[in-house]
Short mmCIF file of C-alpha atoms in Angstrom, two decimals:
data_model
loop_
_atom_site.label_atom_id
_atom_site.label_comp_id
_atom_site.label_asym_id
_atom_site.label_seq_id
_atom_site.Cartn_x
_atom_site.Cartn_y
_atom_site.Cartn_z
CA LYS A 22 83.68 49.25 -14.21
CA ILE A 23 82.44 46.86 -17.21
CA LYS A 24 79.65 49.51 -18.26
CA PHE A 25 82.01 52.39 -18.26
CA SER A 26 84.68 50.35 -20.03
CA ILE A 27 82.02 49.40 -22.74
CA LEU A 28 81.10 53.01 -23.32
CA THR A 29 84.59 54.30 -23.41
CA PHE A 30 85.84 51.73 -26.01
CA SER A 31 82.47 52.19 -28.00
CA LEU A 32 83.45 55.97 -28.16
CA ILE A 33 86.83 55.15 -29.37
CA PHE A 34 85.54 52.79 -31.87
CA ILE A 35 83.12 55.23 -33.33
CA LEU A 36 85.77 57.85 -33.65
CA LEU A 37 87.64 55.29 -36.18
CA PHE A 38 84.88 56.08 -38.75
CA PHE A 39 85.67 59.94 -38.41
CA ASN A 40 88.06 61.49 -40.43
CA ASN A 41 90.64 64.02 -38.87
CA ASN A 42 88.31 66.98 -39.58
CA ASP A 43 85.39 65.63 -38.19
CA ILE A 44 87.01 64.72 -35.02
CA GLN A 45 88.33 68.36 -34.81
CA LEU A 46 84.66 69.42 -35.05
CA TYR A 47 82.93 66.75 -33.07
CA GLY A 48 85.49 65.13 -30.73
CA PHE A 49 84.75 67.24 -27.85
CA THR A 50 81.36 65.47 -27.39
CA THR A 51 83.05 62.19 -26.20
CA TYR A 52 84.47 63.86 -23.10
CA LEU A 53 81.06 65.10 -22.13
CA ILE A 54 79.33 61.97 -22.95
CA GLN A 55 81.95 59.99 -20.63
CA LEU A 56 81.58 62.44 -17.95
CA SER A 57 77.77 62.34 -17.95
CA PHE A 58 77.88 58.43 -17.81
CA VAL A 59 80.26 58.43 -14.88
CA PHE A 60 77.89 60.76 -12.88
CA TYR A 61 74.98 58.70 -13.75
CA LEU A 62 76.64 55.49 -12.48
CA LEU A 63 78.04 57.12 -9.14
CA ILE A 64 74.85 59.07 -8.25
CA ARG A 65 72.92 56.23 -7.88
CA LYS A 66 75.11 54.24 -5.38
CA ASN A 67 74.62 54.44 -1.58
CA ASN A 68 76.87 56.94 0.09
CA ASN A 69 77.35 58.52 -3.30
CA HIS A 70 79.14 61.52 -1.87
CA ILE A 71 82.12 59.33 -1.07
CA TYR A 72 82.30 58.43 -4.73
CA LEU A 73 81.66 61.70 -6.20
CA LEU A 74 84.17 63.46 -3.76
CA SER A 75 86.99 60.86 -4.56
CA PRO A 76 90.22 61.93 -6.25
CA SER A 77 89.13 59.77 -9.26
CA PHE A 78 85.74 61.54 -9.75
CA LEU A 79 87.32 65.04 -9.17
CA THR A 80 90.00 64.21 -11.91
CA ILE A 81 87.50 62.96 -14.51
CA LEU A 82 85.28 65.92 -13.69
CA TYR A 83 88.14 68.38 -14.25
CA SER A 84 89.69 66.53 -17.20
CA SER A 85 86.37 66.05 -19.01
CA LEU A 86 85.51 69.53 -18.79
CA THR A 87 88.77 70.99 -19.58
CA PHE A 88 89.32 68.74 -22.46
CA GLY A 89 85.64 68.77 -23.67
CA PHE A 90 85.08 72.41 -23.72
CA GLY A 91 88.88 73.00 -24.49
CA HIS A 92 88.65 70.88 -27.44
CA TYR A 93 85.62 72.87 -28.53
CA VAL A 94 87.09 76.36 -28.31
CA VAL A 95 90.46 75.33 -29.77
CA SER A 96 88.94 73.75 -32.95
CA ARG A 97 86.88 76.99 -33.45
CA ASN A 98 89.81 79.31 -32.56
CA ILE A 99 88.09 80.78 -29.58
CA GLY A 100 90.46 82.72 -27.31
CA PHE A 101 92.88 85.50 -27.19
CA LYS A 102 95.78 83.34 -28.70
CA ASP A 103 95.50 81.50 -32.10
CA ILE A 104 98.80 79.62 -31.54
CA TYR A 105 96.61 76.77 -30.01
CA TYR A 106 94.40 76.47 -32.98
CA LEU A 107 97.44 76.65 -35.19
CA LYS A 108 98.95 73.62 -33.35
CA PHE A 109 95.77 71.73 -33.19
CA ILE A 110 95.15 71.64 -36.96
CA GLN A 111 98.63 70.32 -37.41
CA TYR A 112 98.05 67.08 -35.11
CA GLU A 113 99.10 64.06 -36.98
CA ASN A 114 96.53 61.82 -35.30
CA LEU A 115 93.98 63.53 -33.29
CA TRP A 116 92.02 60.24 -32.76
CA PHE A 117 95.13 58.84 -30.92
CA ILE A 118 95.24 62.03 -28.64
CA THR A 119 91.55 61.80 -28.18
CA SER A 120 91.37 58.01 -27.31
CA PHE A 121 94.48 58.37 -24.96
CA PHE A 122 92.49 60.99 -22.82
CA LEU A 123 89.51 58.88 -22.88
CA ILE A 124 91.36 55.71 -21.81
CA SER A 125 93.21 57.71 -19.05
CA ASN A 126 89.77 58.65 -17.53
CA LEU A 127 88.72 55.15 -17.80
CA ILE A 128 91.93 54.06 -15.96
CA VAL A 129 91.26 56.68 -13.23
CA PHE A 130 87.55 55.37 -12.86
CA ASN A 131 88.81 51.88 -12.42
CA ALA A 132 91.17 52.72 -9.81
CA ILE A 133 88.17 53.48 -7.41
CA PRO A 134 88.29 50.91 -4.69
CA PHE A 135 84.43 50.10 -4.96
CA LYS A 136 84.33 47.38 -2.38
CA SER A 137 86.07 49.65 0.30
CA PHE A 138 83.80 52.50 -0.55
CA LYS A 139 80.68 50.36 -0.06
CA THR A 140 81.72 49.46 3.40
CA TYR A 141 81.67 53.24 4.41
CA ASN A 142 79.68 53.82 7.75
CA TYR A 143 79.12 57.39 9.01
CA SER A 144 79.35 57.86 12.75
CA LYS A 145 78.41 61.40 14.08
CA ASN A 146 80.83 62.52 16.23
CA ILE A 147 80.51 66.17 17.55
CA PHE A 148 83.04 67.94 19.73
CA LYS A 149 81.83 71.54 20.29
CA THR A 150 84.82 73.96 21.17
CA GLY A 151 82.76 77.36 20.76
CA PRO A 152 82.87 79.83 18.01
CA ILE A 153 84.42 82.33 20.49
CA LYS A 154 87.60 80.03 20.57
CA ALA A 155 87.41 79.73 16.66
CA LEU A 156 87.87 83.46 16.39
CA LEU A 157 91.39 83.13 17.79
CA PHE A 158 92.20 81.18 14.79
CA LEU A 159 90.48 83.51 12.52
CA PHE A 160 92.66 86.30 14.01
CA ILE A 161 95.82 84.16 13.12
CA LEU A 162 94.39 84.01 9.44
CA LEU A 163 94.25 87.80 9.58
CA THR A 164 97.76 88.05 10.90
CA LEU A 165 99.12 85.86 8.06
CA ASN A 166 97.51 88.16 5.89
CA LEU A 167 99.19 91.31 7.30
CA PHE A 168 102.50 89.47 7.44
CA ALA A 169 102.15 88.63 3.76
CA GLU A 170 101.40 92.07 2.89
CA ARG A 171 104.45 93.14 4.80
CA PHE A 172 106.54 90.51 3.12
CA PRO A 173 105.07 90.06 -0.47
CA ASP A 174 108.06 87.85 -1.59
CA LEU A 175 106.95 85.29 0.95
CA GLY A 176 103.41 85.08 -0.19
CA ASP A 177 103.67 81.62 -1.78
CA PHE A 178 105.15 80.08 1.37
CA ILE A 179 102.48 81.76 3.81
CA TYR A 180 99.56 80.71 1.53
CA PRO A 181 99.99 76.98 2.82
CA LEU A 182 99.64 78.30 6.18
CA LYS A 183 96.49 80.26 5.57
CA LEU A 184 94.87 77.24 4.02
CA THR A 185 95.87 75.18 7.13
CA VAL A 186 94.39 77.69 9.47
CA VAL A 187 90.89 77.58 7.45
CA ILE A 188 90.95 73.65 7.71
CA PHE A 189 91.70 74.10 11.59
CA ILE A 190 88.73 76.52 12.06
CA SER A 191 86.28 74.15 10.34
CA PHE A 192 87.18 71.24 12.93
CA LEU A 193 86.44 73.70 15.74
CA LEU A 194 83.30 74.48 14.31
CA LYS A 195 81.81 71.01 13.80
CA GLY A 196 78.43 70.62 15.36
CA PHE A 197 77.49 74.13 15.43
CA VAL A 198 74.40 75.58 13.25
CA LEU A 199 74.80 76.27 9.58
CA PRO A 200 74.66 80.28 9.83
CA ILE A 201 77.62 80.17 12.32
CA ARG A 202 79.51 78.03 9.89
CA LEU A 203 78.69 80.17 6.72
CA PHE A 204 79.78 83.24 8.71
CA PHE A 205 83.09 81.81 9.28
CA TYR A 206 83.45 80.44 5.71
CA LEU A 207 82.49 83.91 4.23
CA ILE A 208 85.08 85.49 6.43
CA GLU A 209 87.74 83.18 5.38
CA LEU A 210 86.97 83.52 1.74
CA PHE A 211 87.03 87.39 2.08
CA LEU A 212 90.46 87.17 3.78
CA ILE A 213 92.04 84.85 1.30
CA GLY A 214 90.41 86.88 -1.52
CA LEU A 215 91.89 90.22 -0.18
CA GLN A 216 95.36 89.10 -1.19
CA HIS A 217 94.61 86.48 -3.94
CA TRP A 218 92.02 88.03 -6.43
CA ASP A 219 94.48 88.18 -9.14
CA SER A 220 94.89 84.26 -8.57
CA LYS A 221 91.82 82.05 -8.76
CA ARG A 222 93.73 78.97 -7.77
CA GLU A 223 94.15 79.90 -4.13
CA ILE A 224 90.46 80.95 -3.61
CA LEU A 225 89.34 77.65 -5.51
CA PHE A 226 91.48 75.66 -3.03
CA VAL A 227 89.48 77.07 0.03
CA LEU A 228 86.25 76.70 -1.76
CA ILE A 229 86.95 73.10 -2.64
CA PHE A 230 87.78 72.37 1.01
CA ILE A 231 84.72 73.97 2.25
CA VAL A 232 82.60 71.95 -0.12
CA PHE A 233 84.25 68.71 0.72
CA TYR A 234 84.36 69.21 4.53
CA GLU A 235 80.62 70.25 4.75
CA ILE A 236 79.36 67.07 2.79
CA ILE A 237 81.64 64.52 4.52
CA ALA A 238 81.12 66.14 8.13
CA ASN A 239 77.35 66.14 7.62
CA ASN A 240 77.06 63.03 5.43
CA ILE A 241 75.25 64.74 2.63
CA ASN A 242 74.27 62.31 0.23
CA LEU A 243 73.58 63.97 -3.16
CA ARG A 244 69.99 63.73 -4.38
CA ILE A 245 68.23 65.19 -7.53
CA LYS A 246 66.15 67.54 -5.05
CA ILE A 247 65.56 71.31 -5.46
CA LYS A 248 67.69 72.11 -2.14
CA HIS A 249 70.67 70.01 -3.42
CA LEU A 250 70.38 71.72 -6.93
CA ALA A 251 70.11 75.02 -5.46
CA SER A 252 73.07 74.53 -3.22
CA ILE A 253 75.24 73.27 -6.13
CA LEU A 254 73.90 76.20 -8.08
CA GLY A 255 75.07 78.49 -5.40
CA VAL A 256 78.44 77.13 -5.10
CA LEU A 257 79.02 77.50 -9.03
CA CYS A 258 77.65 80.98 -9.25
CA LEU A 259 80.13 81.86 -6.23
CA ALA A 260 82.83 80.13 -8.26
CA PHE A 261 81.92 81.96 -11.40
CA TYR A 262 81.75 85.26 -9.55
CA ILE A 263 85.35 84.72 -8.05
CA ILE A 264 86.93 83.72 -11.27
CA ILE A 265 85.26 86.63 -13.32
CA VAL A 266 86.39 89.18 -10.61
CA SER A 267 89.73 87.69 -10.49
CA SER A 268 90.11 87.93 -14.33
CA ILE A 269 88.99 91.63 -14.34
CA SER A 270 91.50 92.43 -11.55
CA ARG A 271 94.24 90.82 -13.65
CA GLY A 272 93.41 93.26 -16.56
CA TYR A 273 90.89 91.45 -18.69
CA GLY A 274 88.95 94.19 -20.37
CA GLU A 275 91.36 96.94 -19.34
CA TYR A 276 89.19 98.34 -16.58
CA ASN A 277 92.04 99.64 -14.49
CA VAL A 278 90.56 98.37 -11.13
CA ASP A 279 94.26 98.17 -9.63
CA GLY A 280 93.44 94.73 -8.16
CA ASN A 281 90.40 96.08 -6.34
CA PRO A 282 87.82 93.40 -6.01
CA VAL A 283 85.00 95.92 -5.35
CA LYS A 284 85.90 98.10 -8.36
CA ALA A 285 86.16 94.76 -10.33
CA SER A 286 82.52 93.63 -9.25
CA SER A 287 81.06 96.66 -10.85
CA HIS A 288 82.25 95.92 -14.26
CA ILE A 289 81.01 92.21 -14.29
CA ILE A 290 77.96 93.07 -16.43
CA ASP A 291 79.82 95.28 -18.88
CA PHE A 292 82.62 92.63 -19.06
CA LEU A 293 80.16 89.72 -19.80
CA SER A 294 78.39 91.67 -22.56
CA SER A 295 81.44 93.08 -24.12
CA ASP A 296 82.95 91.46 -27.66
CA ILE A 297 85.80 89.90 -25.94
CA ALA A 298 83.36 88.07 -23.39
CA ILE A 299 83.47 84.67 -25.31
CA ASP A 300 87.26 84.72 -25.60
CA ALA A 301 87.78 85.81 -22.33
CA PHE A 302 85.38 82.94 -21.00
CA ALA A 303 87.91 80.43 -22.74
CA ALA A 304 90.88 82.24 -21.14
CA ASN A 305 89.29 82.63 -17.61
CA PHE A 306 88.49 79.18 -17.25
CA GLU A 307 91.77 77.87 -19.03
CA LEU A 308 89.96 75.99 -21.43
CA SER A 309 92.04 76.62 -24.65
CA TYR A 310 95.15 76.81 -22.27
CA GLY A 311 94.52 73.51 -20.52
CA TYR A 312 93.58 71.42 -23.60
CA GLY A 313 95.87 73.38 -25.97
CA HIS A 314 99.10 72.54 -23.97
CA SER A 315 98.03 69.08 -22.70
CA SER A 316 97.06 67.86 -26.25
CA ASN A 317 100.09 69.61 -27.88
CA ALA A 318 102.25 67.84 -25.42
CA VAL A 319 100.79 64.41 -26.40
CA ASP A 320 101.23 65.28 -29.86
CA ILE A 321 105.12 66.07 -29.43
CA VAL A 322 105.65 62.68 -28.01
CA TYR A 323 103.54 61.01 -30.70
CA ARG A 324 105.87 62.48 -33.33
CA ASN A 325 109.04 61.54 -31.53
CA PRO A 326 108.54 58.55 -29.43
CA LEU A 327 112.16 57.83 -28.63
CA ASP A 328 112.39 61.26 -26.61
CA LEU A 329 110.83 59.69 -23.35
CA LEU A 330 111.69 60.93 -20.02
CA PHE A 331 111.26 57.64 -18.18
CA GLY A 332 110.13 59.08 -14.77
CA SER A 333 112.60 62.03 -14.43
CA THR A 334 109.95 64.59 -13.91
CA LEU A 335 108.04 62.46 -11.37
CA ILE A 336 111.14 62.16 -9.12
CA LYS A 337 112.39 65.49 -9.46
CA PHE A 338 111.12 66.73 -6.16
CA LEU A 339 113.63 64.33 -4.37
CA PHE A 340 116.46 66.56 -5.79
CA ILE A 341 115.02 70.05 -5.05
CA PRO A 342 117.50 70.38 -2.02
CA ILE A 343 120.38 70.00 -4.70
CA PRO A 344 121.36 73.40 -6.43
CA ARG A 345 121.70 73.06 -10.16
CA SER A 346 124.95 74.59 -9.83
CA VAL A 347 126.16 71.53 -8.10
CA TRP A 348 124.54 68.97 -10.32
CA GLU A 349 123.88 70.65 -13.67
CA ASP A 350 122.18 67.46 -15.11
CA LYS A 351 119.61 66.89 -12.24
CA PRO A 352 116.10 66.06 -13.32
CA ARG A 353 113.91 68.99 -14.76
CA SER A 354 110.24 69.44 -14.37
CA VAL A 355 107.77 68.67 -17.07
CA ILE A 356 106.65 72.24 -17.40
CA ASP A 357 110.28 73.23 -17.82
CA ILE A 358 110.95 70.74 -20.63
CA TYR A 359 107.65 71.54 -22.19
CA THR A 360 107.77 75.26 -22.24
CA SER A 361 111.29 75.14 -23.39
CA ILE A 362 110.20 73.40 -26.51
CA PHE A 363 106.88 75.32 -27.09
CA ASP A 364 108.15 78.92 -26.41
CA PRO A 365 111.80 79.20 -25.51
CA SER A 366 111.90 82.86 -25.29
CA PHE A 367 109.07 82.83 -22.69
CA ARG A 368 110.84 80.09 -20.58
CA SER A 369 114.03 82.18 -20.87
CA VAL A 370 112.36 84.90 -18.68
CA GLY A 371 110.99 82.37 -16.24
CA GLY A 372 107.55 81.84 -17.75
CA SER A 373 106.03 78.31 -17.90
CA TYR A 374 103.01 76.27 -19.37
CA PRO A 375 101.59 73.36 -17.35
CA ILE A 376 100.52 70.26 -18.96
CA SER A 377 98.07 67.84 -17.56
CA PHE A 378 99.28 64.80 -15.49
CA PHE A 379 97.85 62.51 -18.12
CA SER A 380 100.25 64.20 -20.73
CA GLU A 381 103.28 64.18 -18.21
CA LEU A 382 102.78 60.40 -17.69
CA PHE A 383 102.57 59.92 -21.70
CA TRP A 384 105.81 62.05 -22.00
CA ASN A 385 107.55 59.75 -19.38
CA PHE A 386 106.48 56.17 -20.43
CA HIS A 387 104.15 56.60 -23.42
CA LEU A 388 101.15 54.12 -23.25
CA PHE A 389 102.85 52.21 -20.44
CA GLY A 390 102.23 55.37 -18.35
CA LEU A 391 98.67 54.13 -18.06
CA LEU A 392 99.63 51.33 -15.70
CA LEU A 393 101.41 54.07 -13.36
CA LEU A 394 98.21 56.07 -13.68
CA PHE A 395 96.22 53.09 -12.13
CA LEU A 396 98.74 52.40 -9.38
CA MET A 397 98.85 56.16 -8.26
CA PHE A 398 95.09 56.50 -8.21
CA ASN A 399 94.74 53.46 -6.50
CA LEU A 400 96.90 54.69 -3.79
CA LEU A 401 95.19 58.29 -3.69
CA ASN A 402 91.79 56.91 -3.47
CA LYS A 403 92.96 54.65 -0.52
CA GLY A 404 94.40 57.76 0.98
CA TYR A 405 91.31 59.74 0.48
CA TYR A 406 89.25 56.98 1.99
CA LEU A 407 91.56 56.94 5.15
CA MET A 408 91.25 60.47 5.38
CA VAL A 409 87.37 60.41 5.41
CA ILE A 410 87.26 57.52 8.16
CA LYS A 411 89.81 59.73 10.26
CA MET A 412 87.44 62.64 9.92
CA ASN A 413 84.65 60.60 11.22
CA ARG A 414 86.48 59.80 14.48
CA GLY A 415 86.53 63.55 15.34
CA LYS A 416 90.18 63.85 16.34
CA THR A 417 92.33 66.43 14.92
CA SER A 418 95.88 65.08 14.21
CA ALA A 419 98.72 66.62 12.04
CA TYR A 420 98.36 63.58 9.67
CA LEU A 421 94.70 64.27 9.20
CA ILE A 422 95.42 67.89 8.45
CA PHE A 423 97.88 67.09 5.94
CA LEU A 424 95.76 64.79 4.11
CA ILE A 425 93.09 67.13 3.99
CA PHE A 426 95.49 69.89 2.74
CA MET A 427 96.69 67.56 -0.10
CA TYR A 428 93.03 66.77 -1.00
CA SER A 429 92.16 70.32 -1.07
CA THR A 430 95.00 71.33 -3.36
CA PHE A 431 94.87 68.15 -5.51
CA ILE A 432 93.51 70.05 -8.69
CA GLN A 433 96.87 71.80 -8.77
CA PHE A 434 98.57 68.27 -9.34
CA ILE A 435 96.03 67.25 -12.05
CA ARG A 436 96.19 70.50 -13.80
CA GLY A 437 100.01 70.02 -14.13
CA SER A 438 101.75 72.40 -12.06
CA GLY A 439 104.20 69.64 -11.18
CA ILE A 440 104.16 67.13 -8.39
CA GLU A 441 106.97 68.83 -6.73
CA LEU A 442 105.05 71.98 -6.11
CA TRP A 443 102.25 69.99 -4.99
CA LEU A 444 104.27 68.38 -2.37
CA VAL A 445 106.19 71.13 -1.42
CA TYR A 446 103.12 73.27 -0.46
CA GLY A 447 102.02 70.25 1.80
CA ILE A 448 105.44 69.90 3.33
CA ILE A 449 105.40 73.56 4.24
CA SER A 450 102.24 73.33 6.27
CA ILE A 451 103.30 70.48 8.44
CA PRO A 452 105.37 72.51 11.16
CA PHE A 453 102.87 75.06 11.25
CA THR A 454 100.09 72.26 11.76
CA TYR A 455 101.96 71.07 15.04
CA LEU A 456 101.96 74.54 16.41
CA LEU A 457 98.23 74.84 15.64
CA ILE A 458 97.39 71.59 17.40
CA LEU A 459 99.56 72.89 20.54
CA LEU A 460 97.74 76.16 20.53
CA LYS A 461 94.29 74.29 20.55
CA LYS A 462 95.34 72.21 23.50
CA ILE A 463 96.42 75.57 25.25
CA VAL A 464 92.96 77.04 24.38
CA LEU A 465 90.77 74.07 25.33
CA ARG A 466 92.41 74.04 28.93
#
């Protein structure tokens, strides 16, 4: 913690000697330096997979890559929209915005309970149920797909049930050889991808879970070895393929594939070699989008520090059941407030732009939000550690499935879709989880 604190404040101090134009051009490097140093510190620890899969590291990884590369593309006006660049060059104090994001990463890192993680002991608990029985749950996943296709308006509510089934199947397969597990994983990704090629997020959640589960269940410590590097490269290539195909399916490049992933795959090479490839890359990975809105949100509050929200967006989920027609002044979400300021016409037709959780806390409490950030991540890391311990015991419970579900969709929370959406997704899965547990008991009998 001391080493990382020294590095972070050194980067902030060095930036003081840069003018605003220099920070615009070179400030992106600070995020990447910070991320590299965090990885160096954690990869050297025993049980490094526990640290590298923690909510804290995932957040630093996501924010550093998004802000680092996002800062780079926005400062050079790369992307399909120049609004981010036009806002960026008007920031009154880019040093403050950059420093705030760097300190946010520092706070998140310091929220890691190193003493607890250090005591982690792996116990190999294998309970084989058989791939044939797992096929039954695969059939349930297929049924949910068909149901979602029949009732497309319920798609957002059916997806949490699909992810819950994916989690369940993995528990049933624990202890079986890797080829069998990979077979089920590929089928799951295929079934999820059939209906979600136009939305990278849903496929990414499944991929995050599979990587997390395989590493924790098999106690895989990460080492700089060829097989580990090959595995990481394989996962990254798969994620890259999914994102590119998803983007082509959504209309990038105007290939008219009608959402067909097979047709979209045939255009990948042409898409990557096209004139729009670099701009599309920035858009596909939400670099200009993620950094542009998050930094702009901090700049808005920096200019108007009296317009704080004092936690209203964080407690909005408590009032979801109350119609706005009954209580007109009930708390609004941060994406509603931000989009209404940034693009009122887009908001009037139901559109929204997310801002990162760091920016949301700043909008609510200014710099005092950093204290809440530490408390929240301390709690999230403890919940994560409890989840890992329960996984080691080999018993499937509704509580454990809920924790894993929330972990798998955690990036949605950090990205800034709103804490209420993240929680609602998890809550929807709870009753269905109990049904699956009951079905499992019946099958095992």
